């Protein structure tokens, strides 16, 4: 597989532009996380919990982490007082991760700031361009391998 580089001929290719867009979103997450005393990965974790508790195995899949990596990440966010682990009431072998009260405040603030940054990124698009971008992104993400948002 050929690497996409900054060399002439690649800088305007669709794959290169997708990489730049992914890097821009990653940087937005990192900058927002830093304002809350978190790493980008910790911010991703708490934002995944905004909709409610998530089972540990599912959270690992969403974040693309193995069990040990996820446990360490949850440990660190737990030490910040933002999440807690809760045993499943039906299957004591399963654990859920949920936001604490402080975690809810931080997660919602982080999520809103990231969303505002993304809105700003697309603010200059007209309605037709915004609709087209949304349609193209939805098509690209439909059944995308490794789509962690599912």
PDB file of C-alpha atoms in Angstrom:
ATOM      1  CA  UNK A   1       0.000   0.000   0.000  1.00  0.00           C
ATOM      2  CA  UNK A   2       1.355   3.409  -0.966  1.00  0.00           C
ATOM      3  CA  UNK A   3       1.512   6.043   1.756  1.00  0.00           C
ATOM      4  CA  UNK A   4      -0.264   9.329   1.193  1.00  0.00           C
ATOM      5  CA  UNK A   5       2.278  12.124   1.525  1.00  0.00           C
ATOM      6  CA  UNK A   6       2.581  15.856   1.065  1.00  0.00           C
ATOM      7  CA  UNK A   7       4.340  15.333  -2.251  1.00  0.00           C
ATOM      8  CA  UNK A   8       2.905  17.059  -5.313  1.00  0.00           C
ATOM      9  CA  UNK A   9      -0.003  15.137  -6.726  1.00  0.00           C
ATOM     10  CA  UNK A  10      -1.151  13.894  -3.324  1.00  0.00           C
ATOM     11  CA  UNK A  11      -1.989  17.124  -1.543  1.00  0.00           C
ATOM     12  CA  UNK A  12      -5.378  17.507  -3.223  1.00  0.00           C
ATOM     13  CA  UNK A  13      -6.301  13.825  -3.524  1.00  0.00           C
ATOM     14  CA  UNK A  14      -9.438  12.656  -1.725  1.00  0.00           C
ATOM     15  CA  UNK A  15      -7.540  10.270   0.595  1.00  0.00           C
ATOM     16  CA  UNK A  16      -5.116  13.031   1.561  1.00  0.00           C
ATOM     17  CA  UNK A  17      -7.943  15.468   2.258  1.00  0.00           C
ATOM     18  CA  UNK A  18      -9.713  12.837   4.383  1.00  0.00           C
ATOM     19  CA  UNK A  19      -6.504  12.384   6.378  1.00  0.00           C
ATOM     20  CA  UNK A  20      -6.251  16.163   6.870  1.00  0.00           C
ATOM     21  CA  UNK A  21      -9.883  16.276   7.984  1.00  0.00           C
ATOM     22  CA  UNK A  22      -9.344  13.408  10.453  1.00  0.00           C
ATOM     23  CA  UNK A  23      -6.265  15.194  11.807  1.00  0.00           C
ATOM     24  CA  UNK A  24      -8.246  18.418  12.188  1.00  0.00           C
ATOM     25  CA  UNK A  25     -10.978  16.621  14.147  1.00  0.00           C
ATOM     26  CA  UNK A  26      -8.365  14.847  16.294  1.00  0.00           C
ATOM     27  CA  UNK A  27      -6.688  18.188  17.044  1.00  0.00           C
ATOM     28  CA  UNK A  28     -10.028  19.752  17.965  1.00  0.00           C
ATOM     29  CA  UNK A  29     -10.655  16.880  20.404  1.00  0.00           C
ATOM     30  CA  UNK A  30      -7.142  17.207  21.856  1.00  0.00           C
ATOM     31  CA  UNK A  31      -7.409  20.986  22.298  1.00  0.00           C
ATOM     32  CA  UNK A  32     -10.858  20.714  23.900  1.00  0.00           C
ATOM     33  CA  UNK A  33      -9.761  17.864  26.167  1.00  0.00           C
ATOM     34  CA  UNK A  34      -6.742  19.843  27.342  1.00  0.00           C
ATOM     35  CA  UNK A  35      -8.987  22.691  28.542  1.00  0.00           C
ATOM     36  CA  UNK A  36     -10.676  20.154  30.843  1.00  0.00           C
ATOM     37  CA  UNK A  37      -7.428  18.592  32.074  1.00  0.00           C
ATOM     38  CA  UNK A  38      -7.935  15.460  29.979  1.00  0.00           C
ATOM     39  CA  UNK A  39      -6.207  13.649  27.159  1.00  0.00           C
ATOM     40  CA  UNK A  40      -7.998  13.292  23.828  1.00  0.00           C
ATOM     41  CA  UNK A  41      -8.554   9.601  24.563  1.00  0.00           C
ATOM     42  CA  UNK A  42     -10.119  10.397  27.942  1.00  0.00           C
ATOM     43  CA  UNK A  43     -12.385  12.957  26.258  1.00  0.00           C
ATOM     44  CA  UNK A  44     -13.433  10.381  23.661  1.00  0.00           C
ATOM     45  CA  UNK A  45     -14.309   7.976  26.477  1.00  0.00           C
ATOM     46  CA  UNK A  46     -16.485  10.384  28.442  1.00  0.00           C
ATOM     47  CA  UNK A  47     -18.191  11.657  25.290  1.00  0.00           C
ATOM     48  CA  UNK A  48     -19.138   8.038  24.473  1.00  0.00           C
ATOM     49  CA  UNK A  49     -20.960   7.937  27.818  1.00  0.00           C
ATOM     50  CA  UNK A  50     -23.077  11.076  27.279  1.00  0.00           C
ATOM     51  CA  UNK A  51     -25.995   8.901  26.122  1.00  0.00           C
ATOM     52  CA  UNK A  52     -25.822   6.676  29.197  1.00  0.00           C
ATOM     53  CA  UNK A  53     -23.782   3.810  30.624  1.00  0.00           C
ATOM     54  CA  UNK A  54     -21.929   1.534  28.207  1.00  0.00           C
ATOM     55  CA  UNK A  55     -20.884  -2.072  28.805  1.00  0.00           C
ATOM     56  CA  UNK A  56     -17.078  -2.385  29.068  1.00  0.00           C
ATOM     57  CA  UNK A  57     -16.709  -4.728  26.079  1.00  0.00           C
ATOM     58  CA  UNK A  58     -18.824  -2.459  23.863  1.00  0.00           C
ATOM     59  CA  UNK A  59     -16.849   0.580  25.026  1.00  0.00           C
ATOM     60  CA  UNK A  60     -13.617  -1.184  24.112  1.00  0.00           C
ATOM     61  CA  UNK A  61     -14.935  -1.871  20.609  1.00  0.00           C
ATOM     62  CA  UNK A  62     -16.116   1.727  20.201  1.00  0.00           C
ATOM     63  CA  UNK A  63     -12.735   3.116  21.234  1.00  0.00           C
ATOM     64  CA  UNK A  64     -10.713   0.445  19.425  1.00  0.00           C
ATOM     65  CA  UNK A  65      -9.011  -0.721  22.620  1.00  0.00           C
ATOM     66  CA  UNK A  66      -8.095  -4.125  23.944  1.00  0.00           C
ATOM     67  CA  UNK A  67      -9.297  -5.101  27.410  1.00  0.00           C
ATOM     68  CA  UNK A  68      -6.094  -4.097  29.231  1.00  0.00           C
ATOM     69  CA  UNK A  69      -5.845  -0.752  27.443  1.00  0.00           C
ATOM     70  CA  UNK A  70      -9.478   0.026  28.175  1.00  0.00           C
ATOM     71  CA  UNK A  71      -9.100  -0.935  31.839  1.00  0.00           C
ATOM     72  CA  UNK A  72      -6.140   1.415  32.205  1.00  0.00           C
ATOM     73  CA  UNK A  73      -7.997   4.242  30.481  1.00  0.00           C
ATOM     74  CA  UNK A  74     -11.093   3.754  32.654  1.00  0.00           C
ATOM     75  CA  UNK A  75      -8.835   3.619  35.749  1.00  0.00           C
ATOM     76  CA  UNK A  76      -7.313   6.997  34.863  1.00  0.00           C
ATOM     77  CA  UNK A  77     -10.678   8.650  34.171  1.00  0.00           C
ATOM     78  CA  UNK A  78     -12.071   7.077  37.344  1.00  0.00           C
ATOM     79  CA  UNK A  79      -9.223   8.695  39.329  1.00  0.00           C
ATOM     80  CA  UNK A  80     -10.386  12.054  37.911  1.00  0.00           C
ATOM     81  CA  UNK A  81     -13.792  11.267  39.460  1.00  0.00           C
ATOM     82  CA  UNK A  82     -15.537  11.367  36.077  1.00  0.00           C
ATOM     83  CA  UNK A  83     -16.675   7.743  35.674  1.00  0.00           C
ATOM     84  CA  UNK A  84     -17.430   4.713  37.760  1.00  0.00           C
ATOM     85  CA  UNK A  85     -17.709   1.010  37.036  1.00  0.00           C
ATOM     86  CA  UNK A  86     -20.960  -0.722  37.912  1.00  0.00           C
ATOM     87  CA  UNK A  87     -21.626  -4.463  37.899  1.00  0.00           C
ATOM     88  CA  UNK A  88     -24.407  -5.692  35.656  1.00  0.00           C
ATOM     89  CA  UNK A  89     -27.411  -6.604  37.820  1.00  0.00           C
ATOM     90  CA  UNK A  90     -28.190  -9.715  35.734  1.00  0.00           C
ATOM     91  CA  UNK A  91     -24.698 -10.968  34.910  1.00  0.00           C
ATOM     92  CA  UNK A  92     -22.162 -10.271  37.673  1.00  0.00           C
ATOM     93  CA  UNK A  93     -19.280 -10.971  35.254  1.00  0.00           C
ATOM     94  CA  UNK A  94     -20.147  -7.898  33.174  1.00  0.00           C
ATOM     95  CA  UNK A  95     -19.260  -4.322  34.041  1.00  0.00           C
ATOM     96  CA  UNK A  96     -20.752  -1.065  32.842  1.00  0.00           C
ATOM     97  CA  UNK A  97     -19.065   2.334  32.834  1.00  0.00           C
ATOM     98  CA  UNK A  98     -21.132   5.400  33.645  1.00  0.00           C
ATOM     99  CA  UNK A  99     -20.513   9.065  34.219  1.00  0.00           C
ATOM    100  CA  UNK A 100     -20.494  10.491  37.723  1.00  0.00           C
ATOM    101  CA  UNK A 101     -22.172  13.838  38.403  1.00  0.00           C
ATOM    102  CA  UNK A 102     -18.911  15.678  37.693  1.00  0.00           C
ATOM    103  CA  UNK A 103     -18.352  13.403  34.701  1.00  0.00           C
ATOM    104  CA  UNK A 104     -21.712  14.405  33.248  1.00  0.00           C
ATOM    105  CA  UNK A 105     -20.836  18.085  33.514  1.00  0.00           C
ATOM    106  CA  UNK A 106     -17.398  17.582  31.973  1.00  0.00           C
ATOM    107  CA  UNK A 107     -18.640  15.227  29.252  1.00  0.00           C
ATOM    108  CA  UNK A 108     -21.479  17.525  28.207  1.00  0.00           C
ATOM    109  CA  UNK A 109     -19.181  20.573  28.175  1.00  0.00           C
ATOM    110  CA  UNK A 110     -16.538  18.689  26.180  1.00  0.00           C
ATOM    111  CA  UNK A 111     -19.111  17.318  23.742  1.00  0.00           C
ATOM    112  CA  UNK A 112     -20.677  20.757  23.220  1.00  0.00           C
ATOM    113  CA  UNK A 113     -17.284  22.389  22.651  1.00  0.00           C
ATOM    114  CA  UNK A 114     -16.240  19.742  20.112  1.00  0.00           C
ATOM    115  CA  UNK A 115     -19.579  20.030  18.307  1.00  0.00           C
ATOM    116  CA  UNK A 116     -19.274  23.850  18.266  1.00  0.00           C
ATOM    117  CA  UNK A 117     -15.780  23.542  16.794  1.00  0.00           C
ATOM    118  CA  UNK A 118     -17.056  21.213  14.090  1.00  0.00           C
ATOM    119  CA  UNK A 119     -19.971  23.564  13.373  1.00  0.00           C
ATOM    120  CA  UNK A 120     -17.473  26.414  12.998  1.00  0.00           C
ATOM    121  CA  UNK A 121     -15.477  24.302  10.553  1.00  0.00           C
ATOM    122  CA  UNK A 122     -18.511  24.022   8.275  1.00  0.00           C
ATOM    123  CA  UNK A 123     -20.091  27.439   9.021  1.00  0.00           C
ATOM    124  CA  UNK A 124     -19.130  28.959   5.680  1.00  0.00           C
ATOM    125  CA  UNK A 125     -20.907  26.246   3.696  1.00  0.00           C
ATOM    126  CA  UNK A 126     -24.170  27.193   2.075  1.00  0.00           C
ATOM    127  CA  UNK A 127     -27.239  25.018   2.699  1.00  0.00           C
ATOM    128  CA  UNK A 128     -26.758  23.023  -0.516  1.00  0.00           C
ATOM    129  CA  UNK A 129     -23.056  22.404   0.237  1.00  0.00           C
ATOM    130  CA  UNK A 130     -23.839  21.412   3.829  1.00  0.00           C
ATOM    131  CA  UNK A 131     -26.527  18.964   2.655  1.00  0.00           C
ATOM    132  CA  UNK A 132     -24.160  17.516   0.055  1.00  0.00           C
ATOM    133  CA  UNK A 133     -21.351  17.141   2.606  1.00  0.00           C
ATOM    134  CA  UNK A 134     -23.707  15.407   5.044  1.00  0.00           C
ATOM    135  CA  UNK A 135     -24.941  13.022   2.330  1.00  0.00           C
ATOM    136  CA  UNK A 136     -21.399  12.182   1.210  1.00  0.00           C
ATOM    137  CA  UNK A 137     -20.208  11.604   4.793  1.00  0.00           C
ATOM    138  CA  UNK A 138     -23.220   9.390   5.553  1.00  0.00           C
ATOM    139  CA  UNK A 139     -22.522   7.360   2.418  1.00  0.00           C
ATOM    140  CA  UNK A 140     -18.841   6.989   3.270  1.00  0.00           C
ATOM    141  CA  UNK A 141     -19.624   5.928   6.838  1.00  0.00           C
ATOM    142  CA  UNK A 142     -22.353   3.432   5.932  1.00  0.00           C
ATOM    143  CA  UNK A 143     -20.875   0.064   6.803  1.00  0.00           C
ATOM    144  CA  UNK A 144     -17.381   1.556   6.973  1.00  0.00           C
ATOM    145  CA  UNK A 145     -14.944  -0.970   8.445  1.00  0.00           C
ATOM    146  CA  UNK A 146     -14.142  -0.033  12.004  1.00  0.00           C
ATOM    147  CA  UNK A 147     -16.897   2.576  12.254  1.00  0.00           C
ATOM    148  CA  UNK A 148     -16.781   3.042  16.022  1.00  0.00           C
ATOM    149  CA  UNK A 149     -19.875   5.233  16.088  1.00  0.00           C
ATOM    150  CA  UNK A 150     -22.175   2.291  15.522  1.00  0.00           C
TER     151      UNK A 150
END
